Short mmCIF file of C-alpha atoms and ligand atoms in Angstrom, two decimals:
data_model
loop_
_atom_site.label_atom_id
_atom_site.label_comp_id
_atom_site.label_asym_id
_atom_site.label_seq_id
_atom_site.Cartn_x
_atom_site.Cartn_y
_atom_site.Cartn_z
CA MET A 1 -4.48 36.05 -13.20
CA ILE A 2 -1.67 33.84 -14.54
CA SER A 3 -1.41 30.39 -12.97
CA ASP A 4 1.94 28.95 -11.88
CA LEU A 5 1.47 25.86 -13.99
CA VAL A 6 -1.00 24.78 -16.64
CA ILE A 7 -1.31 21.20 -17.81
CA ARG A 8 -2.63 21.59 -21.29
CA GLY A 9 -4.76 18.91 -22.91
CA GLY A 10 -5.08 15.30 -21.89
CA SER A 11 -7.92 13.14 -20.62
CA ILE A 12 -8.50 14.15 -17.02
CA VAL A 13 -10.01 11.62 -14.65
CA THR A 14 -12.19 13.78 -12.42
CA PRO A 15 -14.70 12.68 -9.76
CA GLY A 16 -17.44 13.51 -12.27
CA GLY A 17 -15.95 11.47 -15.13
CA VAL A 18 -13.21 11.71 -17.73
CA ILE A 19 -13.01 15.07 -19.48
CA ASP A 20 -10.69 16.49 -22.13
CA GLY A 21 -9.35 19.77 -20.81
CA ASP A 22 -6.68 21.68 -18.91
CA ILE A 23 -5.63 21.91 -15.28
CA ALA A 24 -4.51 25.21 -13.75
CA ILE A 25 -2.30 25.03 -10.65
CA GLU A 26 -1.49 27.80 -8.20
CA ASP A 27 1.24 27.05 -5.67
CA GLU A 28 0.36 23.57 -4.37
CA TYR A 29 -3.29 23.52 -5.40
CA ILE A 30 -5.51 22.89 -8.37
CA VAL A 31 -7.49 26.06 -9.10
CA ALA A 32 -9.30 25.10 -12.30
CA VAL A 33 -10.18 22.00 -14.28
CA THR A 34 -11.79 23.03 -17.53
CA SER A 35 -11.11 23.43 -21.19
CA GLY A 36 -9.31 26.53 -22.44
CA VAL A 37 -7.71 27.88 -19.22
CA SER A 38 -5.55 30.92 -19.92
CA ALA A 39 -1.77 30.64 -20.29
CA GLY A 40 0.31 29.82 -17.21
CA LYS A 41 3.84 30.81 -16.23
CA ARG A 42 4.80 27.26 -17.18
CA GLU A 43 2.92 24.78 -19.29
CA ILE A 44 3.07 21.04 -19.72
CA ASP A 45 1.68 19.55 -22.91
CA ALA A 46 -0.35 16.52 -21.90
CA SER A 47 -2.07 15.83 -25.19
CA GLY A 48 -2.49 12.11 -25.72
CA LEU A 49 -1.97 11.42 -22.00
CA THR A 50 -4.40 10.39 -19.29
CA ILE A 51 -4.20 12.37 -16.06
CA LEU A 52 -4.94 10.41 -12.90
CA PRO A 53 -4.98 11.61 -9.31
CA GLY A 54 -1.53 10.89 -7.82
CA LEU A 55 -1.35 7.29 -6.69
CA ILE A 56 -1.76 6.81 -2.93
CA ASP A 57 -0.03 3.61 -1.84
CA ILE A 58 -1.63 2.77 1.49
CA HIS A 59 0.57 -0.26 2.18
CA LEU A 60 4.33 -0.41 1.89
CA HIS A 61 7.47 -0.91 3.93
CA PHE A 62 10.37 1.50 3.37
CA ASN A 63 11.99 0.17 6.58
CA GLU A 64 13.35 3.48 7.77
CA PRO A 65 14.78 4.25 10.26
CA GLY A 66 16.99 1.31 11.11
CA ARG A 67 16.73 -0.87 8.02
CA ALA A 68 17.35 1.57 5.18
CA ASP A 69 19.72 -1.07 3.82
CA TRP A 70 16.56 -3.07 3.01
CA GLU A 71 15.04 -0.15 1.09
CA GLY A 72 14.90 3.34 2.62
CA ALA A 73 12.56 6.22 1.89
CA ALA A 74 15.02 7.96 -0.48
CA THR A 75 15.04 5.08 -2.96
CA GLY A 76 11.55 3.84 -2.15
CA SER A 77 9.85 7.19 -2.64
CA ARG A 78 11.67 7.67 -5.96
CA ALA A 79 10.37 4.32 -7.16
CA LEU A 80 6.89 5.31 -5.99
CA ALA A 81 7.14 8.64 -7.83
CA ALA A 82 8.32 6.88 -11.01
CA GLY A 83 5.13 4.84 -10.75
CA GLY A 84 2.86 7.89 -10.48
CA GLY A 85 2.75 7.94 -6.68
CA THR A 86 2.56 11.10 -4.60
CA LEU A 87 1.70 9.76 -1.12
CA PHE A 88 2.37 6.55 0.77
CA PHE A 89 1.31 5.09 4.09
CA ASP A 90 4.33 3.46 5.71
CA MET A 91 3.69 0.35 7.75
CA PRO A 92 4.87 0.32 11.39
CA LEU A 93 7.26 -2.54 10.63
CA ASN A 94 9.97 -3.38 9.38
CA SER A 95 11.70 -0.21 10.47
CA SER A 96 13.75 -0.29 13.64
CA PRO A 97 12.29 0.76 15.94
CA CYS A 98 8.79 -0.23 14.85
CA THR A 99 6.20 2.55 15.10
CA THR A 100 4.56 1.39 18.33
CA ASN A 101 4.78 4.56 20.44
CA ALA A 102 5.00 8.33 19.99
CA ARG A 103 8.79 8.46 20.39
CA HIS A 104 9.24 5.92 17.62
CA PHE A 105 6.74 7.84 15.48
CA ASP A 106 8.87 10.97 15.88
CA GLN A 107 12.00 9.10 14.83
CA LYS A 108 10.35 7.77 11.70
CA ARG A 109 8.83 11.14 10.86
CA THR A 110 12.23 12.83 11.08
CA ALA A 111 13.87 10.16 8.91
CA LEU A 112 11.17 10.31 6.25
CA GLU A 113 10.99 14.10 6.16
CA SER A 114 14.61 14.28 5.12
CA ALA A 115 14.62 11.25 2.79
CA SER A 116 11.26 11.07 1.03
CA ILE A 117 10.40 13.00 -2.13
CA THR A 118 6.72 12.05 -1.90
CA ASP A 119 4.37 12.87 0.93
CA PHE A 120 3.79 10.21 3.53
CA ALA A 121 1.49 9.14 6.33
CA LEU A 122 2.32 6.64 9.05
CA TRP A 123 0.53 3.58 10.34
CA GLY A 124 0.98 2.96 14.05
CA GLY A 125 1.47 -0.58 15.31
CA LEU A 126 -0.83 -2.53 17.64
CA ILE A 127 1.10 -5.18 19.57
CA PRO A 128 0.61 -6.86 22.96
CA GLY A 129 1.22 -4.33 25.73
CA ASN A 130 0.97 -1.08 23.75
CA VAL A 131 -2.77 -0.34 23.84
CA THR A 132 -2.04 2.55 26.23
CA GLU A 133 0.29 4.07 23.60
CA LEU A 134 -2.38 4.35 20.91
CA ALA A 135 -3.82 7.68 22.08
CA GLU A 136 -0.46 9.42 21.81
CA LEU A 137 0.12 7.85 18.41
CA ALA A 138 -3.28 9.17 17.33
CA ASP A 139 -2.28 12.65 18.50
CA ARG A 140 0.90 12.41 16.46
CA GLY A 141 -1.24 11.74 13.37
CA VAL A 142 -1.18 8.04 12.50
CA VAL A 143 -3.73 6.94 9.89
CA GLY A 144 -4.65 3.89 11.95
CA PHE A 145 -3.17 0.89 13.71
CA LYS A 146 -1.79 -2.23 12.07
CA ALA A 147 -1.92 -5.61 13.78
CA PHE A 148 -0.75 -9.06 12.77
CA LEU A 149 -2.99 -12.01 13.51
CA CYS A 150 -0.11 -14.38 12.71
CA ASP A 151 3.63 -14.20 13.28
CA SER A 152 5.00 -11.10 11.52
CA GLY A 153 8.46 -12.59 11.00
CA LEU A 154 9.90 -9.79 13.13
CA PRO A 155 10.35 -10.60 16.85
CA GLU A 156 9.96 -6.94 17.89
CA PHE A 157 6.52 -6.80 16.28
CA PRO A 158 4.65 -9.70 17.92
CA ARG A 159 1.24 -10.73 16.71
CA ALA A 160 -1.89 -9.43 18.40
CA ASP A 161 -3.60 -12.14 20.43
CA ASP A 162 -7.40 -11.94 20.56
CA LEU A 163 -7.50 -9.88 23.77
CA THR A 164 -4.93 -7.40 22.45
CA LEU A 165 -6.93 -7.09 19.25
CA TYR A 166 -10.20 -6.65 21.15
CA GLU A 167 -8.83 -4.02 23.54
CA GLY A 168 -6.86 -2.33 20.77
CA MET A 169 -9.95 -2.08 18.59
CA ARG A 170 -11.96 -0.65 21.47
CA GLU A 171 -9.31 2.03 21.94
CA ALA A 172 -9.01 2.71 18.20
CA ALA A 173 -12.79 3.16 18.00
CA ARG A 174 -12.62 5.67 20.85
CA LEU A 175 -9.85 7.52 19.00
CA GLY A 176 -11.79 7.53 15.73
CA LEU A 177 -9.16 5.55 13.81
CA PRO A 178 -9.26 2.22 11.94
CA VAL A 179 -7.39 -0.97 12.73
CA ALA A 180 -5.74 -2.77 9.80
CA VAL A 181 -5.06 -6.46 10.09
CA HIS A 182 -2.81 -8.96 8.38
CA ALA A 183 -5.40 -11.72 8.38
CA GLU A 184 -3.95 -15.21 8.63
CA SER A 185 -4.64 -17.64 11.44
CA GLU A 186 -1.63 -18.28 13.64
CA GLU A 187 -3.17 -21.56 14.85
CA ILE A 188 -3.43 -22.96 11.34
CA THR A 189 -0.25 -21.57 9.76
CA LYS A 190 2.02 -22.34 12.68
CA ARG A 191 0.82 -25.91 13.16
CA LEU A 192 1.04 -26.67 9.44
CA SER A 193 4.52 -25.15 9.19
CA LYS A 194 5.64 -27.29 12.12
CA ARG A 195 4.16 -30.39 10.53
CA PHE A 196 6.09 -29.77 7.28
CA ALA A 197 9.30 -29.05 9.20
CA GLU A 198 8.96 -32.36 11.06
CA ALA A 199 8.47 -34.14 7.75
CA GLY A 200 11.64 -32.52 6.39
CA ARG A 201 9.69 -30.50 3.82
CA HIS A 202 11.21 -27.05 3.14
CA ASP A 203 10.10 -26.61 -0.46
CA ILE A 204 7.85 -24.06 -2.13
CA ALA A 205 4.88 -26.42 -2.40
CA ALA A 206 5.05 -27.10 1.35
CA PHE A 207 5.17 -23.37 2.05
CA LEU A 208 2.06 -22.85 -0.08
CA GLU A 209 0.23 -25.64 1.73
CA SER A 210 1.20 -24.23 5.12
CA ARG A 211 -0.78 -21.04 4.46
CA PRO A 212 -4.12 -22.19 3.03
CA VAL A 213 -7.01 -19.91 2.07
CA ILE A 214 -8.97 -21.05 5.14
CA ALA A 215 -6.32 -19.42 7.36
CA GLU A 216 -7.17 -16.10 5.72
CA VAL A 217 -10.93 -16.64 5.82
CA GLU A 218 -10.88 -17.59 9.52
CA ALA A 219 -8.79 -14.56 10.50
CA ILE A 220 -10.92 -12.09 8.50
CA THR A 221 -14.05 -13.52 10.09
CA ARG A 222 -12.63 -13.27 13.62
CA ALA A 223 -11.35 -9.73 13.09
CA GLY A 224 -14.75 -8.81 11.65
CA LEU A 225 -16.49 -10.05 14.78
CA LEU A 226 -14.18 -8.14 17.14
CA ALA A 227 -14.47 -4.95 15.08
CA ARG A 228 -18.25 -5.22 15.10
CA GLU A 229 -18.32 -5.73 18.86
CA THR A 230 -16.07 -2.75 19.50
CA GLY A 231 -17.46 -0.40 16.85
CA CYS A 232 -14.00 -0.18 15.30
CA ARG A 233 -13.45 0.56 11.62
CA LEU A 234 -11.61 -2.42 10.17
CA HIS A 235 -9.28 -2.57 7.18
CA ILE A 236 -8.12 -5.92 5.81
CA VAL A 237 -4.73 -5.59 4.14
CA HIS A 238 -3.59 -7.65 1.15
CA ILE A 239 -6.55 -10.00 0.69
CA SER A 240 -5.21 -12.82 -1.46
CA SER A 241 -8.27 -14.82 -2.43
CA GLY A 242 -11.84 -14.63 -3.65
CA LYS A 243 -12.91 -16.47 -0.51
CA GLY A 244 -11.16 -13.80 1.57
CA VAL A 245 -13.23 -11.11 -0.13
CA ALA A 246 -16.39 -13.13 0.48
CA ALA A 247 -15.57 -13.41 4.20
CA ALA A 248 -15.04 -9.66 4.43
CA LEU A 249 -18.33 -8.98 2.63
CA ASP A 250 -20.07 -11.38 5.03
CA ALA A 251 -18.70 -9.34 7.94
CA ARG A 252 -20.00 -6.16 6.31
CA SER A 253 -23.44 -7.66 5.84
CA LEU A 254 -23.46 -8.38 9.59
CA GLY A 255 -22.67 -4.75 10.34
CA THR A 256 -18.85 -4.48 10.43
CA ASP A 257 -17.45 -1.23 9.03
CA ILE A 258 -14.84 -2.92 6.86
CA SER A 259 -12.64 -1.96 3.90
CA LEU A 260 -10.84 -4.35 1.60
CA GLU A 261 -7.35 -4.06 0.15
CA THR A 262 -5.53 -6.32 -2.27
CA CYS A 263 -2.22 -6.06 -4.13
CA PRO A 264 -1.33 -6.21 -7.83
CA HIS A 265 0.65 -9.42 -7.32
CA TYR A 266 -2.42 -11.35 -6.16
CA LEU A 267 -4.18 -10.25 -9.34
CA LEU A 268 -1.31 -10.94 -11.73
CA PHE A 269 0.42 -14.01 -10.40
CA THR A 270 -0.58 -17.47 -9.19
CA GLU A 271 1.16 -20.17 -7.20
CA ASP A 272 2.50 -21.52 -10.51
CA ASP A 273 4.42 -18.24 -10.84
CA LEU A 274 5.80 -18.72 -7.32
CA LEU A 275 7.02 -22.20 -8.29
CA ARG A 276 8.61 -20.69 -11.42
CA ILE A 277 10.03 -17.42 -9.99
CA GLY A 278 10.83 -18.63 -6.48
CA ALA A 279 12.01 -16.36 -3.64
CA LEU A 280 11.28 -13.01 -5.34
CA ALA A 281 7.58 -13.93 -5.46
CA LYS A 282 7.36 -15.17 -1.86
CA CYS A 283 4.84 -13.27 0.23
CA ALA A 284 2.28 -13.94 2.95
CA PRO A 285 -0.51 -14.69 2.40
CA PRO A 286 1.01 -16.53 -0.55
CA LEU A 287 0.06 -16.34 -4.22
CA ARG A 288 -3.01 -18.49 -4.85
CA ASP A 289 -4.27 -20.96 -7.41
CA PRO A 290 -5.80 -19.60 -10.65
CA SER A 291 -9.40 -20.05 -9.46
CA GLU A 292 -8.83 -17.89 -6.36
CA ARG A 293 -6.87 -15.33 -8.38
CA ASP A 294 -9.69 -15.12 -10.93
CA ALA A 295 -12.35 -14.84 -8.23
CA LEU A 296 -10.36 -12.02 -6.61
CA TRP A 297 -10.08 -10.24 -9.93
CA ALA A 298 -13.83 -10.60 -10.48
CA SER A 299 -14.38 -9.03 -7.04
CA VAL A 300 -12.22 -6.08 -8.03
CA LEU A 301 -14.20 -5.60 -11.24
CA ARG A 302 -17.47 -5.73 -9.27
CA GLY A 303 -16.21 -2.90 -7.07
CA GLU A 304 -16.03 -5.03 -3.92
CA VAL A 305 -12.39 -4.21 -3.23
CA ASP A 306 -11.73 -0.68 -1.99
CA ALA A 307 -8.04 -0.14 -2.50
CA ILE A 308 -4.94 -1.63 -4.05
CA GLY A 309 -1.66 -1.24 -2.19
CA SER A 310 1.70 -2.54 -3.37
CA ASP A 311 2.79 -4.09 -0.06
CA HIS A 312 6.28 -3.28 -1.32
CA SER A 313 8.45 -5.14 1.17
CA PRO A 314 12.02 -5.62 0.00
CA CYS A 315 15.03 -7.02 1.83
CA PRO A 316 18.74 -7.42 1.13
CA PRO A 317 19.27 -9.97 -1.67
CA GLU A 318 21.01 -12.45 0.64
CA MET A 319 17.79 -12.80 2.66
CA LYS A 320 16.16 -14.22 -0.47
CA ARG A 321 18.82 -16.94 -0.75
CA ARG A 322 18.16 -19.77 1.66
CA GLU A 323 17.94 -23.51 1.18
CA ASN A 324 14.83 -23.66 3.35
CA PHE A 325 12.03 -21.79 1.56
CA PHE A 326 10.28 -21.16 4.89
CA GLU A 327 13.33 -19.15 6.06
CA ILE A 328 13.43 -16.85 3.03
CA TRP A 329 12.21 -13.33 3.75
CA GLY A 330 8.67 -12.91 2.47
CA GLY A 331 7.86 -9.72 0.63
CA ILE A 332 7.37 -8.58 -2.94
CA ALA A 333 9.09 -5.45 -4.22
CA GLY A 334 6.73 -3.85 -6.71
CA VAL A 335 6.06 -0.27 -5.62
CA GLN A 336 6.83 1.15 -9.07
CA TRP A 337 4.43 -1.03 -11.06
CA THR A 338 0.96 -0.77 -9.53
CA LEU A 339 -0.55 1.36 -12.29
CA PRO A 340 0.91 -0.56 -15.26
CA ALA A 341 0.07 -3.87 -13.61
CA LEU A 342 -3.59 -2.86 -13.39
CA ILE A 343 -3.80 -0.97 -16.68
CA ASP A 344 -2.53 -4.07 -18.41
CA LYS A 345 -5.44 -6.02 -16.97
CA GLY A 346 -7.85 -3.71 -18.78
CA LEU A 347 -9.39 -2.08 -15.72
CA ASP A 348 -11.78 0.76 -16.44
CA ILE A 349 -9.80 4.00 -15.90
CA PRO A 350 -12.14 5.81 -13.45
CA GLN A 351 -12.20 2.60 -11.40
CA LEU A 352 -8.42 2.48 -11.54
CA ALA A 353 -8.32 6.01 -10.09
CA ALA A 354 -10.75 5.00 -7.36
CA LEU A 355 -8.76 1.90 -6.40
CA THR A 356 -5.37 3.58 -6.38
CA SER A 357 -6.23 6.98 -4.95
CA ALA A 358 -9.76 8.28 -4.34
CA ASN A 359 -11.11 5.46 -2.18
CA ALA A 360 -8.06 5.52 0.08
CA ALA A 361 -8.29 9.27 0.61
CA ARG A 362 -11.94 8.95 1.56
CA ARG A 363 -11.60 5.88 3.77
CA PHE A 364 -8.65 7.21 5.73
CA GLY A 365 -9.76 10.83 6.00
CA ILE A 366 -7.00 12.32 3.84
CA GLU A 367 -8.44 15.65 2.81
CA ARG A 368 -7.81 17.40 -0.51
CA ARG A 369 -6.28 14.26 -2.03
CA GLY A 370 -7.43 11.57 -4.38
CA ALA A 371 -9.48 13.82 -6.66
CA ILE A 372 -8.64 16.16 -9.51
CA GLU A 373 -10.80 19.15 -8.68
CA PRO A 374 -10.38 22.79 -7.69
CA GLY A 375 -9.20 23.10 -4.08
CA ALA A 376 -7.38 19.76 -4.05
CA TYR A 377 -3.61 19.47 -3.85
CA ALA A 378 -2.11 19.23 -7.32
CA ASP A 379 -1.10 15.56 -6.98
CA LEU A 380 -1.18 14.08 -10.48
CA ALA A 381 0.11 11.20 -12.58
CA LEU A 382 0.38 11.76 -16.34
CA VAL A 383 0.19 8.39 -18.02
CA ASP A 384 0.44 7.19 -21.61
CA LEU A 385 -2.06 4.35 -21.69
CA LYS A 386 -1.12 3.28 -25.20
CA ALA A 387 2.62 2.92 -24.66
CA SER A 388 4.21 -0.21 -23.19
CA GLN A 389 7.46 -0.95 -21.40
CA VAL A 390 9.46 -3.99 -20.46
CA VAL A 391 10.43 -3.97 -16.77
CA ARG A 392 14.21 -3.98 -16.62
CA GLU A 393 16.73 -3.66 -13.82
CA GLU A 394 17.83 -0.25 -15.06
CA SER A 395 14.27 1.08 -14.91
CA LEU A 396 13.98 0.31 -11.18
CA PHE A 397 14.46 3.16 -8.71
CA GLN A 398 14.27 0.93 -5.62
CA ARG A 399 17.43 0.10 -3.67
CA HIS A 400 17.81 -3.56 -4.61
CA ARG A 401 16.95 -4.00 -8.25
CA THR A 402 14.96 -7.18 -8.04
CA THR A 403 11.25 -7.72 -8.49
CA PRO A 404 9.02 -10.48 -9.84
CA TYR A 405 7.94 -8.00 -12.52
CA LEU A 406 11.37 -8.16 -14.21
CA GLY A 407 11.07 -9.00 -17.91
CA MET A 408 7.32 -8.44 -18.05
CA LYS A 409 5.88 -6.21 -20.74
CA LEU A 410 3.34 -3.86 -19.18
CA ARG A 411 1.09 -1.32 -20.83
CA GLY A 412 0.78 2.18 -19.37
CA VAL A 413 3.87 4.36 -19.03
CA VAL A 414 4.01 7.10 -16.39
CA GLY A 415 5.42 10.23 -18.04
CA LYS A 416 5.27 12.74 -15.22
CA THR A 417 4.35 12.77 -11.55
CA ILE A 418 3.35 16.02 -9.89
CA ARG A 419 3.27 16.33 -6.09
CA ARG A 420 1.68 19.47 -4.63
CA GLY A 421 2.31 21.34 -7.86
CA GLU A 422 5.94 20.26 -8.22
CA VAL A 423 7.07 17.93 -11.02
CA ILE A 424 8.92 15.25 -9.03
CA TYR A 425 9.36 12.72 -11.87
CA SER A 426 9.63 13.35 -15.57
CA ASP A 427 10.25 10.82 -18.34
CA GLY A 428 12.68 8.55 -16.53
CA THR A 429 14.29 11.17 -14.31
CA ILE A 430 13.63 12.22 -10.73
CA THR A 431 13.21 16.00 -10.74
CA ALA A 432 12.05 16.66 -7.17
CA VAL A 433 13.61 19.64 -5.43
CA THR A 434 11.60 19.79 -2.21
CA SER A 435 10.94 16.95 0.26
CA GLY A 436 7.79 15.14 1.17
CA LYS A 437 5.68 16.08 4.18
CA LEU A 438 3.80 14.18 6.82
CA VAL A 439 0.09 13.97 6.05
CA LYS A 440 -2.34 13.46 8.92
CA PRO A 441 -5.88 12.15 8.66
CA ALA A 442 -8.98 13.98 9.74
CA ARG A 443 -10.12 11.83 12.64
CA ASN A 444 -13.80 12.47 12.20
CA ARG A 445 -16.10 14.00 9.64
CA ASN A 446 -16.48 17.23 11.60
CA ALA A 447 -12.77 17.82 12.09
CA THR A 448 -11.53 20.95 10.36
CA SER A 449 -7.84 20.47 10.96
CA GLY A 450 -5.62 20.58 7.89
CA THR A 451 -3.92 17.53 6.53
CA HIS A 452 -0.42 18.85 6.95
CA ALA A 453 1.47 19.06 10.20
ZN1 ZN B 1 2.93 -5.46 4.37
#
């Protein structure tokens, strides 16, 4: 039998280790991973390249529907594909409406199905007053529920007070889905911000001081307690510090089912970079001092962090231009650079595949993804680990061509991205013909339902 597509040669990062061989693809699926597969109808020469499972970005904001002028799934998914990505989990904010009920889910699904070239899954939102909506969101196929423990910056997505979080987690546990939290203490960050405002301080240093590491540690600890009490699976998004990781591991040792996510920018940059770069590097939690950054990196190397998401969260350029640094929109646009950012740090390649794909698929019940093996969807990133590139405006596929990565030289160049057997990106060009699809999680280990709607 002649396969539709054979990827010939290359170092293939499989669940069992890195092997030199070929991949045979039939329709959307991998049918063989071995050396010397027979000729296919089409072949791609991958000699000299490393083949990773397609990157799964579990944390980003494409802001569609409603705020496609901030990014949009058409541009965002192209940037993701250019970075080796085949699937993303879109956050319930900053689209308008936010994904806080089934009707809003349907609106986002429709928008993304027509705009996105990669596959996508949707986070639902947990906000005060919508706990009764979670069951319908679960039926629609959300991967979990995202809550803010501090002000989200978006009035229509208020933070979850402790009772909302407790009752939401109880419901999420019943539904078999995780709750993801943005872990920063509202009590600490709000009071400190007010104190600086009263003192007339609007500068970057004041912003950094208004969101200290303890605000993250306190919120992780509190969320860990509530998750443990309710039996809810907990996911901590964008952990920014070594102390944050330690707090999450403490919760695990006490019995919380917890997973840890960080972002490339917390591993690459420090608060000195924020002082140097300014608005483009503003995010919350903020970039940290070198000791916290190094401790976080050490945690990643020890395997304590489960997943790395980009938290790509762009905005129109004018929202990055304010006198008052506190009023500047927080969010780093980096969806295209996750793999090079990590490759450049010298991460072991199987661990890179785990952090950017396999662990996410397993944690969130995304079947047939995250592994290069027969039976899995043919979601692949072909990467030249020896080549380097300088990040330039013209290499960005995102809507607004600004990112703190501009001008950086990064090792690891994505040559091709293959989504369900289709080459959607090839050597600088988007080649996708078909659109992305909604991917739903399996809600428990025994579920047999497929991943596609
Ligand atoms: Zn985010």
